[in-house]
CSV table of C-alpha atoms and ligand atoms in Angstrom, one decimal:
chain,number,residue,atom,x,y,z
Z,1499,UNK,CA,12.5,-15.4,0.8
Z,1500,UNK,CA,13.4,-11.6,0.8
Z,1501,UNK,CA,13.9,-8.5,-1.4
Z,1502,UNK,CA,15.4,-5.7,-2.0
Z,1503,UNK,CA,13.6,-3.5,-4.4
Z,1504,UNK,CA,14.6,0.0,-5.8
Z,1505,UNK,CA,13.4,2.1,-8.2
Z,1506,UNK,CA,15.6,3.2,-10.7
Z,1507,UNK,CA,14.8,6.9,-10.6
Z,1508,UNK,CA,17.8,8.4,-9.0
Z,1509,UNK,CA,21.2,6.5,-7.6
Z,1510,UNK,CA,21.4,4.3,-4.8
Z,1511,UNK,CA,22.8,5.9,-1.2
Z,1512,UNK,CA,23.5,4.5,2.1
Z,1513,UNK,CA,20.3,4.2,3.4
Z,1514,UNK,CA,19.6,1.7,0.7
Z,1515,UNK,CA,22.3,0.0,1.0
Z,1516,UNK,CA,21.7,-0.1,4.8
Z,1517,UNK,CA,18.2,-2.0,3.7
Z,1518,UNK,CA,20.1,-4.0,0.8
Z,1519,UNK,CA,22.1,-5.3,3.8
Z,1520,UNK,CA,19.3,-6.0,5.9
Z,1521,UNK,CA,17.3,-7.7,3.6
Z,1522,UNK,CA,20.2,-10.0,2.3
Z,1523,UNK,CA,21.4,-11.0,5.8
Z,1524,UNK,CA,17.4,-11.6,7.0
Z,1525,UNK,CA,17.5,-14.0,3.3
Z,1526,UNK,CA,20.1,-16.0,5.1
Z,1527,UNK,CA,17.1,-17.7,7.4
Z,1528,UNK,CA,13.9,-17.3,5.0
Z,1529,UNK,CA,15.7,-18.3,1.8
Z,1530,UNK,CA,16.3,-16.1,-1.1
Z,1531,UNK,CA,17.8,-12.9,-1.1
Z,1532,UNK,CA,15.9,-11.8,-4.5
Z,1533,UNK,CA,16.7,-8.2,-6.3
Z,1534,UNK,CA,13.4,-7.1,-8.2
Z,1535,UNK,CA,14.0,-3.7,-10.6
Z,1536,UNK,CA,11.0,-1.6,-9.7
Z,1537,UNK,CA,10.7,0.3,-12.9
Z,1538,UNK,CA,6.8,0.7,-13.0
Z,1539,UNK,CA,7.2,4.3,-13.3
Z,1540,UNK,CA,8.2,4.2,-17.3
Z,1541,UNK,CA,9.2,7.6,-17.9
Z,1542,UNK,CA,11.5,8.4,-14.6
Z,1543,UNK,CA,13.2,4.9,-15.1
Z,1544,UNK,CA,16.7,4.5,-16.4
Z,1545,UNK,CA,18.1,0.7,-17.4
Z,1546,UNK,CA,21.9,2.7,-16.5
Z,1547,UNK,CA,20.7,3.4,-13.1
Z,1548,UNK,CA,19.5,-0.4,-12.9
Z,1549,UNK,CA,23.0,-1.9,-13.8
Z,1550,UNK,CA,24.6,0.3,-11.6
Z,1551,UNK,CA,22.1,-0.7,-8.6
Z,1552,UNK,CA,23.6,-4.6,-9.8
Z,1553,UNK,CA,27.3,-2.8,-9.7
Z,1554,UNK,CA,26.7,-1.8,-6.2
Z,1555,UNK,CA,25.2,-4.5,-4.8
Z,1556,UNK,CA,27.9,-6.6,-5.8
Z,1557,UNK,CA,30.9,-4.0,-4.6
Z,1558,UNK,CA,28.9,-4.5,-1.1
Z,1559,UNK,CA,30.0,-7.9,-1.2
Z,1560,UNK,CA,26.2,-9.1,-1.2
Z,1561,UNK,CA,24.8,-12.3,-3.9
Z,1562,UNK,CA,21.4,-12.2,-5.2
Z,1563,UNK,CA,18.7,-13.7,-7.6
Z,1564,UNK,CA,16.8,-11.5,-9.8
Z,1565,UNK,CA,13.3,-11.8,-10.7
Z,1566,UNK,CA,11.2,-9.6,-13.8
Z,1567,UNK,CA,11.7,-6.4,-13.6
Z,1568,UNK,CA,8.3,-4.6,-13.4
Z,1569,UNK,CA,8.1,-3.2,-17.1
Z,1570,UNK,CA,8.1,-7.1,-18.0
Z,1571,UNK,CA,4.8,-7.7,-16.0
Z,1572,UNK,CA,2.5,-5.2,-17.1
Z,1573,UNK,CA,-0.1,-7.7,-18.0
Z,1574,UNK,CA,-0.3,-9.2,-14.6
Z,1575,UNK,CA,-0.9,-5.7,-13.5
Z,1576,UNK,CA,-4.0,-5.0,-16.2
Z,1577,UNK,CA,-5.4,-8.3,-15.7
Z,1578,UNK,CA,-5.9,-7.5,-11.7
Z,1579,UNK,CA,-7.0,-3.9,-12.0
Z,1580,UNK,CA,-9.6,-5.9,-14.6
Z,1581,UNK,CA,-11.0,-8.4,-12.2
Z,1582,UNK,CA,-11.3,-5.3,-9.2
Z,1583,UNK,CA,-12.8,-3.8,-11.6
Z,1584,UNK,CA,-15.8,-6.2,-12.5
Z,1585,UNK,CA,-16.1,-6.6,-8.9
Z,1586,UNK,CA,-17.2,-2.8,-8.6
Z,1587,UNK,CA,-14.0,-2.3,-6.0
Z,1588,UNK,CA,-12.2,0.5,-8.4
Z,1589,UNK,CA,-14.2,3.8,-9.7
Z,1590,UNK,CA,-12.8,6.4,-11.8
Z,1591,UNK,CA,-11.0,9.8,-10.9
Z,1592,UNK,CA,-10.3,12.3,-13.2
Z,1593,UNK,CA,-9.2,15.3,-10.5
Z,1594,UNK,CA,-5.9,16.7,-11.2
Z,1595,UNK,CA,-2.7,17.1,-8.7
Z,1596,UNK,CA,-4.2,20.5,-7.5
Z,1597,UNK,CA,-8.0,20.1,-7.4
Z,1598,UNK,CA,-6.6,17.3,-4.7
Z,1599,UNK,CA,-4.6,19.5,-2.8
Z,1600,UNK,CA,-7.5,22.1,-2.9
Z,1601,UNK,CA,-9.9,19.2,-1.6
Z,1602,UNK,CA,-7.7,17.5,0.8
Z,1603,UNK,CA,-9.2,16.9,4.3
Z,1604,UNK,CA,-7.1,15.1,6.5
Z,1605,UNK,CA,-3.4,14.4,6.5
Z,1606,UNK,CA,-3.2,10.7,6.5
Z,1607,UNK,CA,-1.0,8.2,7.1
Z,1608,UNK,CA,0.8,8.9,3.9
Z,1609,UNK,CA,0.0,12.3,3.3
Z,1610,UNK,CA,-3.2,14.3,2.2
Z,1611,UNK,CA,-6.0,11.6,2.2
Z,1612,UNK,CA,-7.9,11.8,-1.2
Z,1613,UNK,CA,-11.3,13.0,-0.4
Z,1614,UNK,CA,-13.5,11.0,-2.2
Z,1615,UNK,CA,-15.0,13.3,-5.0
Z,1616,UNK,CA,-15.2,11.0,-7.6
Z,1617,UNK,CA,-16.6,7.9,-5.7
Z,1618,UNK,CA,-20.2,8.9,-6.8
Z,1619,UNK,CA,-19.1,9.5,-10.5
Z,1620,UNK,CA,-17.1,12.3,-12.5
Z,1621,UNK,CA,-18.6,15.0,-13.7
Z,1622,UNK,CA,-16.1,15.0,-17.0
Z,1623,UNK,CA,-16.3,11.2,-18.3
Z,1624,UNK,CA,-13.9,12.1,-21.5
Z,1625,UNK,CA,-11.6,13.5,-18.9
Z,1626,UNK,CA,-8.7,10.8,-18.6
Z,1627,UNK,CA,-9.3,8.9,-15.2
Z,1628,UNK,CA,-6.7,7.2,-12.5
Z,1629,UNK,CA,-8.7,3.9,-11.1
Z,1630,UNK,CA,-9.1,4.4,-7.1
Z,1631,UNK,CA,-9.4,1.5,-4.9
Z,1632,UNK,CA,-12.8,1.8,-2.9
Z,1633,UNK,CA,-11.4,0.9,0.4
Z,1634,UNK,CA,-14.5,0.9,2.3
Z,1635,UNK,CA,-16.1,-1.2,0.6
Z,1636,UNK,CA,-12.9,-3.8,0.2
Z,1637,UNK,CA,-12.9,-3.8,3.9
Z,1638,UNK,CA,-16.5,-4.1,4.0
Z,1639,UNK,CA,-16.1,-7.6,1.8
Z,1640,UNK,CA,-13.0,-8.9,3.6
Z,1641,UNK,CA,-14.2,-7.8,7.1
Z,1642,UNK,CA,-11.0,-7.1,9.9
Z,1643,UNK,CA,-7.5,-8.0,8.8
Z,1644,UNK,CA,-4.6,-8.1,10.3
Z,1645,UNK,CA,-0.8,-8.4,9.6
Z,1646,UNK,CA,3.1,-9.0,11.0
Z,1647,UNK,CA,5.5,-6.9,11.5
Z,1648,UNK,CA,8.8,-8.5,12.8
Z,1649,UNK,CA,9.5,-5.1,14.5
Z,1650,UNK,CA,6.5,-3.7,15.6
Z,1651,UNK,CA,4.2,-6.8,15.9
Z,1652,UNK,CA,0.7,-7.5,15.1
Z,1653,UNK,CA,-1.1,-4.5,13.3
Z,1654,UNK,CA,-5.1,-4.2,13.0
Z,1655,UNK,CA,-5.0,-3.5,8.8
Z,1656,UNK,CA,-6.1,0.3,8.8
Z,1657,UNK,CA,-5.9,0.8,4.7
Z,1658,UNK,CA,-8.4,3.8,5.9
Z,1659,UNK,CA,-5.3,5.6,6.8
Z,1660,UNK,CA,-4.4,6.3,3.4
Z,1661,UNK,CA,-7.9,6.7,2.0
Z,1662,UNK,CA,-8.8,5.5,-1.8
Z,1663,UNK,CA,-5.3,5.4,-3.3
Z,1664,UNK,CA,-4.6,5.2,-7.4
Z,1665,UNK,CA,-4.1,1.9,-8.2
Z,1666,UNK,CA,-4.4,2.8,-11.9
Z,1667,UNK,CA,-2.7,5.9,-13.5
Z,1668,UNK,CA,-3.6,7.8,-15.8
Z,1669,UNK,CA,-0.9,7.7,-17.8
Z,1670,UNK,CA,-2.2,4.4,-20.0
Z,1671,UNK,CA,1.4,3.4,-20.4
Z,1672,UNK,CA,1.5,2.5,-16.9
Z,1673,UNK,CA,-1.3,0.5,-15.9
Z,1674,UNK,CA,-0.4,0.3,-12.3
Z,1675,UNK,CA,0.7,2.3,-9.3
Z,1676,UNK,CA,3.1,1.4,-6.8
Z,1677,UNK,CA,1.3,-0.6,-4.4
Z,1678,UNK,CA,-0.9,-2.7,-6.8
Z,1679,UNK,CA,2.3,-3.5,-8.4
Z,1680,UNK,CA,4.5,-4.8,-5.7
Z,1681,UNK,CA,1.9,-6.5,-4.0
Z,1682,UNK,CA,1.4,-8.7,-6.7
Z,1683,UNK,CA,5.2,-9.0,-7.4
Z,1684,UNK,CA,5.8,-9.8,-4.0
Z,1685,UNK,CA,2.8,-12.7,-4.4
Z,1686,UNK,CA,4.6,-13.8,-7.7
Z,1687,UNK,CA,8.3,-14.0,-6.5
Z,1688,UNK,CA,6.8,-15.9,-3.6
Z,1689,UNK,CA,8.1,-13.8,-1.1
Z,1690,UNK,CA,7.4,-14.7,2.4
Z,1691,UNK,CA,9.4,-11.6,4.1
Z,1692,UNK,CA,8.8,-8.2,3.1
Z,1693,UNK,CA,11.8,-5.9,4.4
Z,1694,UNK,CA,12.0,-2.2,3.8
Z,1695,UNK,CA,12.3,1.3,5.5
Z,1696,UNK,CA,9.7,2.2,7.6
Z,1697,UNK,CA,8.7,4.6,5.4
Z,1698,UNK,CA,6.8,2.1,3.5
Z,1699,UNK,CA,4.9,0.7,6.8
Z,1700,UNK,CA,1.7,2.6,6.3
Z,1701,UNK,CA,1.5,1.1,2.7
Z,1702,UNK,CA,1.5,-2.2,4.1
Z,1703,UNK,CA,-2.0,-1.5,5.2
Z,1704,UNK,CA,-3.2,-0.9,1.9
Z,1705,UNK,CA,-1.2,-4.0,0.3
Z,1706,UNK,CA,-2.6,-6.1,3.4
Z,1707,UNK,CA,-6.3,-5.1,1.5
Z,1708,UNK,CA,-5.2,-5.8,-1.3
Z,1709,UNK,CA,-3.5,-9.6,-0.8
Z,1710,UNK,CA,-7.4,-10.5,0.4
Z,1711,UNK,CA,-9.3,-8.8,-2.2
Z,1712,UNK,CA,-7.2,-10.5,-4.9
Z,1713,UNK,CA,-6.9,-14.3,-2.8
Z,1714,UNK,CA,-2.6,-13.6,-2.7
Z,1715,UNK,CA,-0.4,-15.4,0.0
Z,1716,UNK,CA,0.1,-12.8,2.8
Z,1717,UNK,CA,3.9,-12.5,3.5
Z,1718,UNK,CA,5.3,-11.2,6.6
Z,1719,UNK,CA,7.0,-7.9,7.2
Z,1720,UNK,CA,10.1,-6.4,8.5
Z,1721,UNK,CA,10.3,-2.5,8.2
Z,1722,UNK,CA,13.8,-1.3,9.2
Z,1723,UNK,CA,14.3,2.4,11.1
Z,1724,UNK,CA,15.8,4.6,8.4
Z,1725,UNK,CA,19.3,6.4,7.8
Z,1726,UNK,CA,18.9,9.9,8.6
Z,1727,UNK,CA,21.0,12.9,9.4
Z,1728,UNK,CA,21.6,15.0,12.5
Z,1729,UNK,CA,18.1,16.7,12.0
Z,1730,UNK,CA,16.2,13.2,11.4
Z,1731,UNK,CA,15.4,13.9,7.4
Z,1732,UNK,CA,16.0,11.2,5.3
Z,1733,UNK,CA,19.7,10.8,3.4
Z,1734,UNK,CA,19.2,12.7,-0.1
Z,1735,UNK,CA,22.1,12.8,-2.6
Z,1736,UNK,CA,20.9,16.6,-2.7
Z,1737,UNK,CA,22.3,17.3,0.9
Z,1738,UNK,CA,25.2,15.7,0.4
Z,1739,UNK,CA,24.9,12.3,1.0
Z,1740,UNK,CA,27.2,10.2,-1.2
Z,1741,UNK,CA,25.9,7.9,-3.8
Z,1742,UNK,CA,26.9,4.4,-3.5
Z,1743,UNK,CA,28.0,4.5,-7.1
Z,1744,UNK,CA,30.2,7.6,-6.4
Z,1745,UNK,CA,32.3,5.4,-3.0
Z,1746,UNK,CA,32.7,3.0,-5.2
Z,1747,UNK,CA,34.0,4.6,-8.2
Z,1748,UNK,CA,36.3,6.3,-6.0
Z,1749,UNK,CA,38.1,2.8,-4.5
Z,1750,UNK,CA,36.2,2.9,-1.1
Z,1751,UNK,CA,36.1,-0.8,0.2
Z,1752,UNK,CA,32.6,-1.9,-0.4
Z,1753,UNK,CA,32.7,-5.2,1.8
Z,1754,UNK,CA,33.7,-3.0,4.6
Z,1755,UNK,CA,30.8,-0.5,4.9
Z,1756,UNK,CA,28.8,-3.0,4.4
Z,1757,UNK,CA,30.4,-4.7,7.8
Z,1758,UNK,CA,30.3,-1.6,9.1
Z,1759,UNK,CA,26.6,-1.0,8.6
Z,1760,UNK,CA,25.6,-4.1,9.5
Z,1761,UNK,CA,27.5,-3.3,13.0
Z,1762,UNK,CA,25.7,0.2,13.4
Z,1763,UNK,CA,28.8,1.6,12.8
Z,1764,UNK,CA,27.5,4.8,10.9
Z,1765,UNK,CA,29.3,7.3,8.8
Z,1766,UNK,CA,29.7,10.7,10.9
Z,1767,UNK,CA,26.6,12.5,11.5
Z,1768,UNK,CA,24.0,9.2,11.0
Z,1769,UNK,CA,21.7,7.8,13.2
Z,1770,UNK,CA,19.4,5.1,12.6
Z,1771,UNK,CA,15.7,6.8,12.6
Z,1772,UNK,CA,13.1,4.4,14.5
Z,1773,UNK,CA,10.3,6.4,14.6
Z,1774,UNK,CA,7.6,6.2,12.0
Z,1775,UNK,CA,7.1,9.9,11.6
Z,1776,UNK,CA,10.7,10.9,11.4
Z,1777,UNK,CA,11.3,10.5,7.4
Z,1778,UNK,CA,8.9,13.3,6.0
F,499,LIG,N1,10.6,0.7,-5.0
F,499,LIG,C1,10.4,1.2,-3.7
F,499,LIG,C2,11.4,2.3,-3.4
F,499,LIG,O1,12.5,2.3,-4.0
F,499,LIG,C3,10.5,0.2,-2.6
F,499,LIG,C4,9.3,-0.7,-2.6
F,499,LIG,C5,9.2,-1.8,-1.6
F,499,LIG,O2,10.2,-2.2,-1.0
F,499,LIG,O3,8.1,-2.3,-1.4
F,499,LIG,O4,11.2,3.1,-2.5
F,500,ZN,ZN1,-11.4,12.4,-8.2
């Protein structure tokens, strides 16, 4: 069981139809080929985006079951940040975008690695506060873990790399971040094959953490090189890469780019990016 999960913040391109393709075709031997709506992010969401994601998925030629989109499981989401919470794993933060950026250490895995200011308490407690996942200690409490990739084999979980993410927002509307979410998504859709980009593999450490700190199956993983251009970026609509929505308003044939990608048979000017470091 597999899934292809995009966020309906912008239009669908290539590259993720590249992973919609993956993803479907790896369903064929681990069950399921399941489409989750990962619309956690309230405000930047749009339910037209989401139909047209549906729209293109089925011009590609590819079938799917849907599960809840994330706006329908919020209380699955408060209900785990609870129980970290009385087990003394999350703490407060209340530093903004730019004391962050001011603080920031290290470059991480994923960025600028928050630098732990707040782990000792906040020195505004009316200030509105993000929740932060005390990795150390989870680590401490779980002891070495490891995890599959189907690409790039066993990993030693290093949820270090990333430092204390958010795993609750600020923004009380959304009472989850991206990785607490779709870790526990992925655990409730019974999902036994995670497949994305690469760009998402240093995540996986964190969701790793996370799957034994809150007793979830672990799943395997399959994180797929990336689309990219010429210079190794990532495809953005805003350089000219076509949405999906776009080729197939226009009468391309959907069931041949998708035979096409699935050949490695790229549109002119793409390569398939293997290397970690290339997307940023
Ligand atoms: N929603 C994420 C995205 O569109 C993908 C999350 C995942 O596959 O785990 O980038
Ligand atoms: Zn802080």
């Amino acid at each position: 069981m597999t899934r292809f999960a995009p966020s309906p913040n912008g239009v669908l391109h290539l590259g993720h139809a590249y992973s919609a393709i993956r993803a479907h075709d790896l369903a064929g031997a681990n069950g399921a080929f399941l489409l989750r709506i990962e619309d956690i992010d309230g405000e930047r969401s749009r339910v037209d985006l989401a139909s047209g994601f549906r729209a293109d998925l089925a011009w590609l030629g590819l079938a799917w079951a849907e599960v809840p989109q994330q706006s329908a499981r919020l209380d699955s989401y408060r209900a785990a940040a609870e129980r970290l919470r009385g087990e003394g794993l999350l703490y407060p933060c209340t530093c903004t975008r730019a004391q962050i950026a001011q603080a920031a250490g290290t470059i991480g895995a994923d960025g600028p690695v928050y630098p732990g200011t707040c782990r000792n308490g906040v020195t505004d407690p009316s200030a509105p506060a993000a929740w932060r996942l005390d990795v150390a200690e989870g680590l401490r409490r779980t002891g070495p873990l490891t995890w599959h990739d189907a690409l790039a084999g066993e990993q030693q979980a290093r949820p270090d790399l990333l430092g204390d993410v958010v795993l609750v927002r600020k923004d009380a509307a959304t009472p989850a971040s991206y990785h607490l979410a779709a870790t526990l998504d992925d655990a409730a859709d019974g999902v036994t094959l995670v497949t994305r980009g690469l760009d998402l593999f240093a995540a996986t450490h964190v969701h790793r953490l996370l799957q034994a700190l809150l007793d979830l199956p672990v799943p395997r993983w399959h994180h797929h090189g990336l689309l990219a251009e010429a210079d190794g970026r990532k495809l953005a609509k805003r350089r000219g890469s076509p949405a999906l929505s776009d080729l197939r308003h226009a009468g391309e044939d959907g069931p041949a780019l998708a035979a096409d990608l699935r050949a490695g048979r790229f549109p002119a000017g793409l390569h398939l990016a293997r290397s970690v470091g290339c997307y940023s």
